[in-house]
Amino acid sequence: MHPRRKFIASLIAASFVCAAASTSALAADQVIRVGTLKLMHGITPYFYDKFTPPGYKIEVIPFETPTDGKNAVVTRSVDFGTYGLAAATLGAAAGEPVVIVAAQCNRGMAVVARADSKIASIKDLKGQRVGILPGSTQEVVILDRLKQEGMTVKDIKPVRVSFSEMASALERNDIDAFVGAEPGPSISVSRGIGKIVEYPYSTPTGTVNMVMTTHADNLKNKQELIKVFLKVHRQATEYAMANRGAFVEMSEQKLGLPAKVVELAAPNVELTWKLDDEWIKRAKYYGSQMLDKKQIRQLPDYGKFIDASFNQQVK
């Protein structure tokens, strides 16, 4: 063979080898896209990298509202998404392919009022401007708390406010109180603007808050991926709960929070992963409250909406 032709042939062969190696490397690195909210109790996904096995890569996508997170799961923009039980229930009740495969967190809520106000109880919210995010878990919980006190939403003046804006709205005096999610309540308290009226966990819903979901099709087509992911989710959850320093540092880094705010909020955030009978019972009660308040037209099919089978296999 002519030397020049031999050289060109060698270059072509080498390029095929490199391309094949590159393709193989890319194929081995499967990206798992995970959506989460910009909240302290949505911080767990940022610890996933520490426990992700070889061959997988985690991409965390933050969302502003629970509805955004739920829609991302429905449209397959993410493989897994964590947000409030309310948004998940709304989607499932409407026939959307949303399935809860794990818990994400308990607690993380608080009813906050201006520090200089006379509001000291739920009953004191009567006639007051209360910041509430429609479609959130907090909305259903506060409506249930009002009912326990012999009140309805008509007894207050609800104002639509996103979680990230609640502390600022209270500081501007746009609202008199809010039903928020951490770190909003702790931001208000640390600034001397707000005070905790109560942590609203006395309803049968208890402390249930955020859930981890996936698209229904994944239960059929991506079972191994779900198993891999849930193991990572459990390990990251247990690590974050056992390492307060790491929890504080990650919240500072990803949410831009001062350490004192995180320290104040941390006792009100219980990261979790397990779906047990008690959790499912509370979730079903929560759905009944949404139906009672006409936020949904029918209950989800809980046999399909909550799938604890993968969760129970995690070791």
PDB file of C-alpha atoms in Angstrom:
ATOM      1  CA  MET A   1       0.000   0.000   0.000  1.00  0.00           C
ATOM      2  CA  HIS A   2       1.211   3.509  -0.807  1.00  0.00           C
ATOM      3  CA  PRO A   3       2.599   5.175   2.370  1.00  0.00           C
ATOM      4  CA  ARG A   4       0.173   8.089   2.076  1.00  0.00           C
ATOM      5  CA  ARG A   5      -2.835   5.787   1.684  1.00  0.00           C
ATOM      6  CA  LYS A   6      -1.609   3.655   4.567  1.00  0.00           C
ATOM      7  CA  PHE A   7      -1.354   6.761   6.776  1.00  0.00           C
ATOM      8  CA  ILE A   8      -4.876   7.928   5.890  1.00  0.00           C
ATOM      9  CA  ALA A   9      -6.243   4.422   6.530  1.00  0.00           C
ATOM     10  CA  SER A  10      -4.580   4.412   9.944  1.00  0.00           C
ATOM     11  CA  LEU A  11      -6.140   7.782  10.806  1.00  0.00           C
ATOM     12  CA  ILE A  12      -9.592   6.571   9.780  1.00  0.00           C
ATOM     13  CA  ALA A  13      -9.235   3.394  11.833  1.00  0.00           C
ATOM     14  CA  ALA A  14      -8.080   5.380  14.867  1.00  0.00           C
ATOM     15  CA  SER A  15     -11.042   7.742  14.555  1.00  0.00           C
ATOM     16  CA  PHE A  16     -13.464   4.809  14.588  1.00  0.00           C
ATOM     17  CA  VAL A  17     -11.801   3.423  17.717  1.00  0.00           C
ATOM     18  CA  CYS A  18     -12.046   6.793  19.488  1.00  0.00           C
ATOM     19  CA  ALA A  19     -15.660   7.243  18.432  1.00  0.00           C
ATOM     20  CA  ALA A  20     -16.548   3.772  19.673  1.00  0.00           C
ATOM     21  CA  ALA A  21     -14.818   4.396  23.002  1.00  0.00           C
ATOM     22  CA  SER A  22     -16.569   7.744  23.355  1.00  0.00           C
ATOM     23  CA  THR A  23     -19.942   6.229  22.561  1.00  0.00           C
ATOM     24  CA  SER A  24     -19.345   3.429  25.069  1.00  0.00           C
ATOM     25  CA  ALA A  25     -18.429   5.918  27.810  1.00  0.00           C
ATOM     26  CA  LEU A  26     -21.501   7.992  27.139  1.00  0.00           C
ATOM     27  CA  ALA A  27     -23.759   4.954  27.142  1.00  0.00           C
ATOM     28  CA  ALA A  28     -22.401   3.895  30.527  1.00  0.00           C
ATOM     29  CA  ASP A  29     -23.100   7.270  32.125  1.00  0.00           C
ATOM     30  CA  GLN A  30     -26.885   7.345  32.500  1.00  0.00           C
ATOM     31  CA  VAL A  31     -28.224  10.702  33.666  1.00  0.00           C
ATOM     32  CA  ILE A  32     -30.977  10.664  36.295  1.00  0.00           C
ATOM     33  CA  ARG A  33     -32.840  13.981  36.233  1.00  0.00           C
ATOM     34  CA  VAL A  34     -34.363  14.931  39.580  1.00  0.00           C
ATOM     35  CA  GLY A  35     -36.632  17.932  40.171  1.00  0.00           C
ATOM     36  CA  THR A  36     -36.842  19.562  43.600  1.00  0.00           C
ATOM     37  CA  LEU A  37     -38.184  22.727  45.200  1.00  0.00           C
ATOM     38  CA  LYS A  38     -36.081  25.632  46.424  1.00  0.00           C
ATOM     39  CA  LEU A  39     -36.802  24.727  50.037  1.00  0.00           C
ATOM     40  CA  MET A  40     -34.799  23.264  52.912  1.00  0.00           C
ATOM     41  CA  HIS A  41     -36.894  20.122  52.979  1.00  0.00           C
ATOM     42  CA  GLY A  42     -36.169  19.661  49.277  1.00  0.00           C
ATOM     43  CA  ILE A  43     -32.392  19.654  49.863  1.00  0.00           C
ATOM     44  CA  THR A  44     -31.867  15.866  49.786  1.00  0.00           C
ATOM     45  CA  PRO A  45     -31.193  15.575  46.006  1.00  0.00           C
ATOM     46  CA  TYR A  46     -28.088  17.712  46.398  1.00  0.00           C
ATOM     47  CA  PHE A  47     -26.559  14.907  48.464  1.00  0.00           C
ATOM     48  CA  TYR A  48     -27.209  12.239  45.834  1.00  0.00           C
ATOM     49  CA  ASP A  49     -23.811  12.569  44.154  1.00  0.00           C
ATOM     50  CA  LYS A  50     -22.162  11.201  47.287  1.00  0.00           C
ATOM     51  CA  PHE A  51     -24.040   7.900  46.886  1.00  0.00           C
ATOM     52  CA  THR A  52     -24.588   7.571  43.130  1.00  0.00           C
ATOM     53  CA  PRO A  53     -23.148   4.255  41.845  1.00  0.00           C
ATOM     54  CA  PRO A  54     -20.802   4.037  38.835  1.00  0.00           C
ATOM     55  CA  GLY A  55     -22.578   4.335  35.505  1.00  0.00           C
ATOM     56  CA  TYR A  56     -25.055   6.945  36.705  1.00  0.00           C
ATOM     57  CA  LYS A  57     -25.015  10.709  37.031  1.00  0.00           C
ATOM     58  CA  ILE A  58     -27.475  12.928  38.920  1.00  0.00           C
ATOM     59  CA  GLU A  59     -28.773  16.187  37.466  1.00  0.00           C
ATOM     60  CA  VAL A  60     -30.764  18.294  39.948  1.00  0.00           C
ATOM     61  CA  ILE A  61     -33.332  20.703  38.492  1.00  0.00           C
ATOM     62  CA  PRO A  62     -34.828  23.266  40.929  1.00  0.00           C
ATOM     63  CA  PHE A  63     -38.431  24.469  40.637  1.00  0.00           C
ATOM     64  CA  GLU A  64     -40.226  27.403  42.227  1.00  0.00           C
ATOM     65  CA  THR A  65     -43.646  25.829  42.838  1.00  0.00           C
ATOM     66  CA  PRO A  66     -45.045  22.331  43.542  1.00  0.00           C
ATOM     67  CA  THR A  67     -47.129  22.515  40.349  1.00  0.00           C
ATOM     68  CA  ASP A  68     -43.987  23.144  38.271  1.00  0.00           C
ATOM     69  CA  GLY A  69     -42.388  20.074  39.811  1.00  0.00           C
ATOM     70  CA  LYS A  70     -45.430  17.885  39.224  1.00  0.00           C
ATOM     71  CA  ASN A  71     -45.740  19.023  35.605  1.00  0.00           C
ATOM     72  CA  ALA A  72     -42.094  18.184  34.999  1.00  0.00           C
ATOM     73  CA  VAL A  73     -42.776  14.586  36.069  1.00  0.00           C
ATOM     74  CA  VAL A  74     -45.899  14.366  33.917  1.00  0.00           C
ATOM     75  CA  THR A  75     -44.066  15.665  30.824  1.00  0.00           C
ATOM     76  CA  ARG A  76     -41.006  13.514  31.573  1.00  0.00           C
ATOM     77  CA  SER A  77     -38.788  16.586  31.839  1.00  0.00           C
ATOM     78  CA  VAL A  78     -37.419  14.848  34.933  1.00  0.00           C
ATOM     79  CA  ASP A  79     -37.209  11.186  35.874  1.00  0.00           C
ATOM     80  CA  PHE A  80     -38.137  11.845  39.503  1.00  0.00           C
ATOM     81  CA  GLY A  81     -39.617  14.886  41.202  1.00  0.00           C
ATOM     82  CA  THR A  82     -40.178  15.908  44.795  1.00  0.00           C
ATOM     83  CA  TYR A  83     -42.831  18.409  45.855  1.00  0.00           C
ATOM     84  CA  GLY A  84     -45.845  18.598  48.170  1.00  0.00           C
ATOM     85  CA  LEU A  85     -48.422  15.866  48.625  1.00  0.00           C
ATOM     86  CA  ALA A  86     -51.096  18.340  47.494  1.00  0.00           C
ATOM     87  CA  ALA A  87     -49.719  18.787  43.976  1.00  0.00           C
ATOM     88  CA  ALA A  88     -49.222  15.046  43.611  1.00  0.00           C
ATOM     89  CA  THR A  89     -52.790  14.338  44.755  1.00  0.00           C
ATOM     90  CA  LEU A  90     -54.196  16.992  42.424  1.00  0.00           C
ATOM     91  CA  GLY A  91     -52.405  15.426  39.498  1.00  0.00           C
ATOM     92  CA  ALA A  92     -53.375  11.835  40.284  1.00  0.00           C
ATOM     93  CA  ALA A  93     -56.996  12.774  40.963  1.00  0.00           C
ATOM     94  CA  ALA A  94     -57.113  14.389  37.521  1.00  0.00           C
ATOM     95  CA  GLY A  95     -55.815  11.213  35.901  1.00  0.00           C
ATOM     96  CA  GLU A  96     -52.245  12.371  35.388  1.00  0.00           C
ATOM     97  CA  PRO A  97     -49.560   9.628  35.446  1.00  0.00           C
ATOM     98  CA  VAL A  98     -48.002  10.616  38.767  1.00  0.00           C
ATOM     99  CA  VAL A  99     -46.914   7.907  41.217  1.00  0.00           C
ATOM    100  CA  ILE A 100     -45.478   8.326  44.715  1.00  0.00           C
ATOM    101  CA  VAL A 101     -42.552   5.920  45.169  1.00  0.00           C
ATOM    102  CA  ALA A 102     -41.044   7.361  48.363  1.00  0.00           C
ATOM    103  CA  ALA A 103     -41.471  10.032  50.987  1.00  0.00           C
ATOM    104  CA  GLN A 104     -39.236  13.113  50.923  1.00  0.00           C
ATOM    105  CA  CYS A 105     -39.823  14.968  54.167  1.00  0.00           C
ATOM    106  CA  ASN A 106     -42.102  15.471  57.133  1.00  0.00           C
ATOM    107  CA  ARG A 107     -42.675  18.734  58.977  1.00  0.00           C
ATOM    108  CA  GLY A 108     -41.199  21.845  57.325  1.00  0.00           C
ATOM    109  CA  MET A 109     -44.351  23.962  57.802  1.00  0.00           C
ATOM    110  CA  ALA A 110     -45.220  26.851  60.111  1.00  0.00           C
ATOM    111  CA  VAL A 111     -47.895  29.471  60.629  1.00  0.00           C
ATOM    112  CA  VAL A 112     -46.112  32.796  61.069  1.00  0.00           C
ATOM    113  CA  ALA A 113     -47.424  36.222  62.071  1.00  0.00           C
ATOM    114  CA  ARG A 114     -45.816  39.641  62.359  1.00  0.00           C
ATOM    115  CA  ALA A 115     -43.840  39.872  65.591  1.00  0.00           C
ATOM    116  CA  ASP A 116     -45.545  43.157  66.486  1.00  0.00           C
ATOM    117  CA  SER A 117     -49.074  41.782  65.990  1.00  0.00           C
ATOM    118  CA  LYS A 118     -51.500  40.395  68.546  1.00  0.00           C
ATOM    119  CA  ILE A 119     -51.898  37.169  66.592  1.00  0.00           C
ATOM    120  CA  ALA A 120     -51.070  34.329  68.968  1.00  0.00           C
ATOM    121  CA  SER A 121     -53.302  31.494  67.778  1.00  0.00           C
ATOM    122  CA  ILE A 122     -55.123  30.180  64.733  1.00  0.00           C
ATOM    123  CA  LYS A 123     -58.324  31.841  65.957  1.00  0.00           C
ATOM    124  CA  ASP A 124     -56.512  35.191  65.930  1.00  0.00           C
ATOM    125  CA  LEU A 125     -56.148  34.909  62.153  1.00  0.00           C
ATOM    126  CA  LYS A 126     -59.798  35.897  61.802  1.00  0.00           C
ATOM    127  CA  GLY A 127     -60.080  38.919  59.512  1.00  0.00           C
ATOM    128  CA  GLN A 128     -56.324  38.947  58.851  1.00  0.00           C
ATOM    129  CA  ARG A 129     -54.464  38.859  55.533  1.00  0.00           C
ATOM    130  CA  VAL A 130     -52.902  35.406  55.395  1.00  0.00           C
ATOM    131  CA  GLY A 131     -50.358  34.410  52.759  1.00  0.00           C
ATOM    132  CA  ILE A 132     -51.172  30.980  51.324  1.00  0.00           C
ATOM    133  CA  LEU A 133     -49.934  29.234  48.188  1.00  0.00           C
ATOM    134  CA  PRO A 134     -52.946  27.646  46.422  1.00  0.00           C
ATOM    135  CA  GLY A 135     -52.382  24.006  45.497  1.00  0.00           C
ATOM    136  CA  SER A 136     -49.819  23.505  48.258  1.00  0.00           C
ATOM    137  CA  THR A 137     -49.856  20.988  51.082  1.00  0.00           C
ATOM    138  CA  GLN A 138     -49.930  23.929  53.485  1.00  0.00           C
ATOM    139  CA  GLU A 139     -53.218  25.162  52.030  1.00  0.00           C
ATOM    140  CA  VAL A 140     -55.066  21.948  52.873  1.00  0.00           C
ATOM    141  CA  VAL A 141     -53.465  21.756  56.310  1.00  0.00           C
ATOM    142  CA  ILE A 142     -54.453  25.297  57.283  1.00  0.00           C
ATOM    143  CA  LEU A 143     -58.011  24.772  56.046  1.00  0.00           C
ATOM    144  CA  ASP A 144     -58.190  21.696  58.261  1.00  0.00           C
ATOM    145  CA  ARG A 145     -56.775  23.652  61.209  1.00  0.00           C
ATOM    146  CA  LEU A 146     -59.349  26.395  60.663  1.00  0.00           C
ATOM    147  CA  LYS A 147     -62.069  23.751  60.686  1.00  0.00           C
ATOM    148  CA  GLN A 148     -60.746  22.422  64.001  1.00  0.00           C
ATOM    149  CA  GLU A 149     -61.154  25.923  65.415  1.00  0.00           C
ATOM    150  CA  GLY A 150     -64.711  26.279  64.072  1.00  0.00           C
ATOM    151  CA  MET A 151     -63.606  28.563  61.226  1.00  0.00           C
ATOM    152  CA  THR A 152     -63.466  28.468  57.426  1.00  0.00           C
ATOM    153  CA  VAL A 153     -61.385  30.233  54.808  1.00  0.00           C
ATOM    154  CA  LYS A 154     -64.108  32.892  54.705  1.00  0.00           C
ATOM    155  CA  ASP A 155     -63.036  33.969  58.183  1.00  0.00           C
ATOM    156  CA  ILE A 156     -59.620  35.070  56.911  1.00  0.00           C
ATOM    157  CA  LYS A 157     -58.388  37.079  53.943  1.00  0.00           C
ATOM    158  CA  PRO A 158     -56.256  34.657  51.923  1.00  0.00           C
ATOM    159  CA  VAL A 159     -53.549  36.225  49.766  1.00  0.00           C
ATOM    160  CA  ARG A 160     -51.735  34.228  47.087  1.00  0.00           C
ATOM    161  CA  VAL A 161     -48.008  34.298  47.820  1.00  0.00           C
ATOM    162  CA  SER A 162     -45.254  31.915  46.702  1.00  0.00           C
ATOM    163  CA  PHE A 163     -43.157  30.293  49.416  1.00  0.00           C
ATOM    164  CA  SER A 164     -40.029  32.238  48.467  1.00  0.00           C
ATOM    165  CA  GLU A 165     -41.873  35.566  48.762  1.00  0.00           C
ATOM    166  CA  MET A 166     -43.714  35.021  52.055  1.00  0.00           C
ATOM    167  CA  ALA A 167     -41.000  36.357  54.380  1.00  0.00           C
ATOM    168  CA  SER A 168     -40.564  39.466  52.223  1.00  0.00           C
ATOM    169  CA  ALA A 169     -44.326  40.034  51.965  1.00  0.00           C
ATOM    170  CA  LEU A 170     -44.609  39.895  55.754  1.00  0.00           C
ATOM    171  CA  GLU A 171     -41.711  42.319  56.135  1.00  0.00           C
ATOM    172  CA  ARG A 172     -43.332  44.756  53.676  1.00  0.00           C
ATOM    173  CA  ASN A 173     -46.567  44.482  55.663  1.00  0.00           C
ATOM    174  CA  ASP A 174     -48.385  43.188  52.577  1.00  0.00           C
ATOM    175  CA  ILE A 175     -49.763  40.382  54.745  1.00  0.00           C
ATOM    176  CA  ASP A 176     -50.357  39.904  58.457  1.00  0.00           C
ATOM    177  CA  ALA A 177     -49.401  36.232  58.573  1.00  0.00           C
ATOM    178  CA  PHE A 178     -48.512  33.325  56.319  1.00  0.00           C
ATOM    179  CA  VAL A 179     -48.637  29.549  56.196  1.00  0.00           C
ATOM    180  CA  GLY A 180     -45.150  28.830  54.947  1.00  0.00           C
ATOM    181  CA  ALA A 181     -42.454  26.311  54.229  1.00  0.00           C
ATOM    182  CA  GLU A 182     -38.944  26.397  55.618  1.00  0.00           C
ATOM    183  CA  PRO A 183     -36.797  28.404  55.392  1.00  0.00           C
ATOM    184  CA  GLY A 184     -39.436  31.170  55.054  1.00  0.00           C
ATOM    185  CA  PRO A 185     -40.661  30.962  58.675  1.00  0.00           C
ATOM    186  CA  SER A 186     -37.131  30.914  60.092  1.00  0.00           C
ATOM    187  CA  ILE A 187     -36.067  33.829  57.878  1.00  0.00           C
ATOM    188  CA  SER A 188     -38.909  35.911  59.301  1.00  0.00           C
ATOM    189  CA  VAL A 189     -38.094  34.942  62.888  1.00  0.00           C
ATOM    190  CA  SER A 190     -34.336  35.497  62.511  1.00  0.00           C
ATOM    191  CA  ARG A 191     -34.947  38.992  61.153  1.00  0.00           C
ATOM    192  CA  GLY A 192     -37.186  39.848  64.102  1.00  0.00           C
ATOM    193  CA  ILE A 193     -40.092  40.436  61.717  1.00  0.00           C
ATOM    194  CA  GLY A 194     -42.086  37.290  62.413  1.00  0.00           C
ATOM    195  CA  LYS A 195     -43.058  34.921  65.217  1.00  0.00           C
ATOM    196  CA  ILE A 196     -44.229  31.331  65.118  1.00  0.00           C
ATOM    197  CA  VAL A 197     -47.951  31.047  65.787  1.00  0.00           C
ATOM    198  CA  GLU A 198     -47.806  27.247  65.595  1.00  0.00           C
ATOM    199  CA  TYR A 199     -46.452  24.279  63.720  1.00  0.00           C
ATOM    200  CA  PRO A 200     -49.704  22.913  62.233  1.00  0.00           C
ATOM    201  CA  TYR A 201     -49.212  19.204  62.841  1.00  0.00           C
ATOM    202  CA  SER A 202     -52.217  18.505  65.059  1.00  0.00           C
ATOM    203  CA  THR A 203     -54.530  17.405  62.226  1.00  0.00           C
ATOM    204  CA  PRO A 204     -54.818  13.734  61.184  1.00  0.00           C
ATOM    205  CA  THR A 205     -52.459  14.588  58.312  1.00  0.00           C
ATOM    206  CA  GLY A 206     -49.795  14.987  60.970  1.00  0.00           C
ATOM    207  CA  THR A 207     -46.349  15.969  59.720  1.00  0.00           C
ATOM    208  CA  VAL A 208     -46.644  14.529  56.180  1.00  0.00           C
ATOM    209  CA  ASN A 209     -45.427  17.042  53.629  1.00  0.00           C
ATOM    210  CA  MET A 210     -43.306  16.361  50.513  1.00  0.00           C
ATOM    211  CA  VAL A 211     -43.196  13.215  48.378  1.00  0.00           C
ATOM    212  CA  MET A 212     -40.920  11.669  45.757  1.00  0.00           C
ATOM    213  CA  THR A 213     -42.701  10.832  42.504  1.00  0.00           C
ATOM    214  CA  THR A 214     -42.112   9.405  39.062  1.00  0.00           C
ATOM    215  CA  HIS A 215     -44.073   8.903  35.842  1.00  0.00           C
ATOM    216  CA  ALA A 216     -46.366   5.857  35.882  1.00  0.00           C
ATOM    217  CA  ASP A 217     -44.701   4.413  32.788  1.00  0.00           C
ATOM    218  CA  ASN A 218     -41.414   4.120  34.676  1.00  0.00           C
ATOM    219  CA  LEU A 219     -42.925   1.467  36.927  1.00  0.00           C
ATOM    220  CA  LYS A 220     -43.189  -0.767  33.868  1.00  0.00           C
ATOM    221  CA  ASN A 221     -40.223   0.295  31.788  1.00  0.00           C
ATOM    222  CA  LYS A 222     -37.567   1.496  34.245  1.00  0.00           C
ATOM    223  CA  GLN A 223     -37.846  -0.731  37.295  1.00  0.00           C
ATOM    224  CA  GLU A 224     -34.089  -1.124  37.717  1.00  0.00           C
ATOM    225  CA  LEU A 225     -33.622   2.651  37.516  1.00  0.00           C
ATOM    226  CA  ILE A 226     -36.217   3.138  40.258  1.00  0.00           C
ATOM    227  CA  LYS A 227     -34.441   0.633  42.501  1.00  0.00           C
ATOM    228  CA  VAL A 228     -31.080   2.297  41.938  1.00  0.00           C
ATOM    229  CA  PHE A 229     -32.515   5.748  42.539  1.00  0.00           C
ATOM    230  CA  LEU A 230     -34.411   4.860  45.717  1.00  0.00           C
ATOM    231  CA  LYS A 231     -31.290   3.345  47.246  1.00  0.00           C
ATOM    232  CA  VAL A 232     -29.455   6.604  46.554  1.00  0.00           C
ATOM    233  CA  HIS A 233     -32.423   8.573  47.950  1.00  0.00           C
ATOM    234  CA  ARG A 234     -32.425   6.568  51.177  1.00  0.00           C
ATOM    235  CA  GLN A 235     -28.676   6.833  51.692  1.00  0.00           C
ATOM    236  CA  ALA A 236     -28.666  10.575  51.016  1.00  0.00           C
ATOM    237  CA  THR A 237     -31.630  11.119  53.335  1.00  0.00           C
ATOM    238  CA  GLU A 238     -30.088   9.227  56.221  1.00  0.00           C
ATOM    239  CA  TYR A 239     -26.740  10.950  55.706  1.00  0.00           C
ATOM    240  CA  ALA A 240     -28.242  14.450  55.703  1.00  0.00           C
ATOM    241  CA  MET A 241     -30.265  13.749  58.841  1.00  0.00           C
ATOM    242  CA  ALA A 242     -27.261  12.278  60.671  1.00  0.00           C
ATOM    243  CA  ASN A 243     -24.854  15.068  59.666  1.00  0.00           C
ATOM    244  CA  ARG A 244     -26.250  18.419  60.778  1.00  0.00           C
ATOM    245  CA  GLY A 245     -23.107  20.255  59.670  1.00  0.00           C
ATOM    246  CA  ALA A 246     -23.415  18.935  56.120  1.00  0.00           C
ATOM    247  CA  PHE A 247     -27.141  19.740  56.086  1.00  0.00           C
ATOM    248  CA  VAL A 248     -26.454  23.324  57.157  1.00  0.00           C
ATOM    249  CA  GLU A 249     -23.600  23.777  54.691  1.00  0.00           C
ATOM    250  CA  MET A 250     -25.586  22.410  51.745  1.00  0.00           C
ATOM    251  CA  SER A 251     -28.578  24.630  52.568  1.00  0.00           C
ATOM    252  CA  GLU A 252     -26.294  27.654  52.732  1.00  0.00           C
ATOM    253  CA  GLN A 253     -24.667  26.748  49.425  1.00  0.00           C
ATOM    254  CA  LYS A 254     -27.717  25.777  47.367  1.00  0.00           C
ATOM    255  CA  LEU A 255     -30.329  28.115  48.865  1.00  0.00           C
ATOM    256  CA  GLY A 256     -28.097  31.048  49.744  1.00  0.00           C
ATOM    257  CA  LEU A 257     -29.162  30.999  53.393  1.00  0.00           C
ATOM    258  CA  PRO A 258     -27.276  32.305  56.426  1.00  0.00           C
ATOM    259  CA  ALA A 259     -26.178  29.556  58.805  1.00  0.00           C
ATOM    260  CA  LYS A 260     -28.266  30.986  61.642  1.00  0.00           C
ATOM    261  CA  VAL A 261     -31.430  30.659  59.550  1.00  0.00           C
ATOM    262  CA  VAL A 262     -30.645  27.046  58.701  1.00  0.00           C
ATOM    263  CA  GLU A 263     -29.861  26.221  62.324  1.00  0.00           C
ATOM    264  CA  LEU A 264     -33.170  27.744  63.380  1.00  0.00           C
ATOM    265  CA  ALA A 265     -35.145  25.872  60.736  1.00  0.00           C
ATOM    266  CA  ALA A 266     -33.400  22.504  60.944  1.00  0.00           C
ATOM    267  CA  PRO A 267     -35.372  21.123  63.933  1.00  0.00           C
ATOM    268  CA  ASN A 268     -38.557  21.724  61.922  1.00  0.00           C
ATOM    269  CA  VAL A 269     -37.328  19.683  58.938  1.00  0.00           C
ATOM    270  CA  GLU A 270     -37.409  15.886  58.998  1.00  0.00           C
ATOM    271  CA  LEU A 271     -35.985  14.407  55.821  1.00  0.00           C
ATOM    272  CA  THR A 272     -37.391  10.941  55.245  1.00  0.00           C
ATOM    273  CA  TRP A 273     -37.833   8.265  52.564  1.00  0.00           C
ATOM    274  CA  LYS A 274     -39.963   5.447  53.937  1.00  0.00           C
ATOM    275  CA  LEU A 275     -43.564   4.714  52.965  1.00  0.00           C
ATOM    276  CA  ASP A 276     -45.230   2.707  55.728  1.00  0.00           C
ATOM    277  CA  ASP A 277     -48.858   1.978  56.624  1.00  0.00           C
ATOM    278  CA  GLU A 278     -49.138   4.988  58.922  1.00  0.00           C
ATOM    279  CA  TRP A 279     -47.774   7.332  56.256  1.00  0.00           C
ATOM    280  CA  ILE A 280     -50.197   5.966  53.661  1.00  0.00           C
ATOM    281  CA  LYS A 281     -53.102   6.316  56.109  1.00  0.00           C
ATOM    282  CA  ARG A 282     -52.268   9.993  56.629  1.00  0.00           C
ATOM    283  CA  ALA A 283     -51.882  10.569  52.889  1.00  0.00           C
ATOM    284  CA  LYS A 284     -55.318   9.101  52.265  1.00  0.00           C
ATOM    285  CA  TYR A 285     -56.837  11.278  54.972  1.00  0.00           C
ATOM    286  CA  TYR A 286     -55.212  14.270  53.318  1.00  0.00           C
ATOM    287  CA  GLY A 287     -56.848  13.315  50.008  1.00  0.00           C
ATOM    288  CA  SER A 288     -60.226  13.097  51.712  1.00  0.00           C
ATOM    289  CA  GLN A 289     -59.785  16.663  52.922  1.00  0.00           C
ATOM    290  CA  MET A 290     -59.016  17.861  49.409  1.00  0.00           C
ATOM    291  CA  LEU A 291     -62.176  16.125  48.185  1.00  0.00           C
ATOM    292  CA  ASP A 292     -64.229  17.593  51.025  1.00  0.00           C
ATOM    293  CA  LYS A 293     -63.027  21.086  50.142  1.00  0.00           C
ATOM    294  CA  LYS A 294     -63.753  20.457  46.440  1.00  0.00           C
ATOM    295  CA  GLN A 295     -60.123  20.902  45.465  1.00  0.00           C
ATOM    296  CA  ILE A 296     -60.418  17.603  43.608  1.00  0.00           C
ATOM    297  CA  ARG A 297     -63.486  16.013  42.012  1.00  0.00           C
ATOM    298  CA  GLN A 298     -62.586  12.474  42.976  1.00  0.00           C
ATOM    299  CA  LEU A 299     -60.006  10.621  45.025  1.00  0.00           C
ATOM    300  CA  PRO A 300     -56.962   9.207  43.256  1.00  0.00           C
ATOM    301  CA  ASP A 301     -56.791   5.462  42.722  1.00  0.00           C
ATOM    302  CA  TYR A 302     -54.515   4.869  45.701  1.00  0.00           C
ATOM    303  CA  GLY A 303     -53.669   1.385  44.477  1.00  0.00           C
ATOM    304  CA  LYS A 304     -51.834   3.042  41.598  1.00  0.00           C
ATOM    305  CA  PHE A 305     -51.061   6.481  43.039  1.00  0.00           C
ATOM    306  CA  ILE A 306     -48.915   5.230  45.931  1.00  0.00           C
ATOM    307  CA  ASP A 307     -46.555   2.370  45.100  1.00  0.00           C
ATOM    308  CA  ALA A 308     -44.558   1.296  48.135  1.00  0.00           C
ATOM    309  CA  SER A 309     -43.266  -1.928  46.532  1.00  0.00           C
ATOM    310  CA  PHE A 310     -39.959  -0.448  45.344  1.00  0.00           C
ATOM    311  CA  ASN A 311     -39.579   1.514  48.559  1.00  0.00           C
ATOM    312  CA  GLN A 312     -39.814  -1.687  50.595  1.00  0.00           C
ATOM    313  CA  GLN A 313     -37.037  -3.323  48.543  1.00  0.00           C
ATOM    314  CA  VAL A 314     -34.512  -0.615  49.384  1.00  0.00           C
ATOM    315  CA  LYS A 315     -31.704  -1.858  51.638  1.00  0.00           C
TER     316      LYS A 315
END
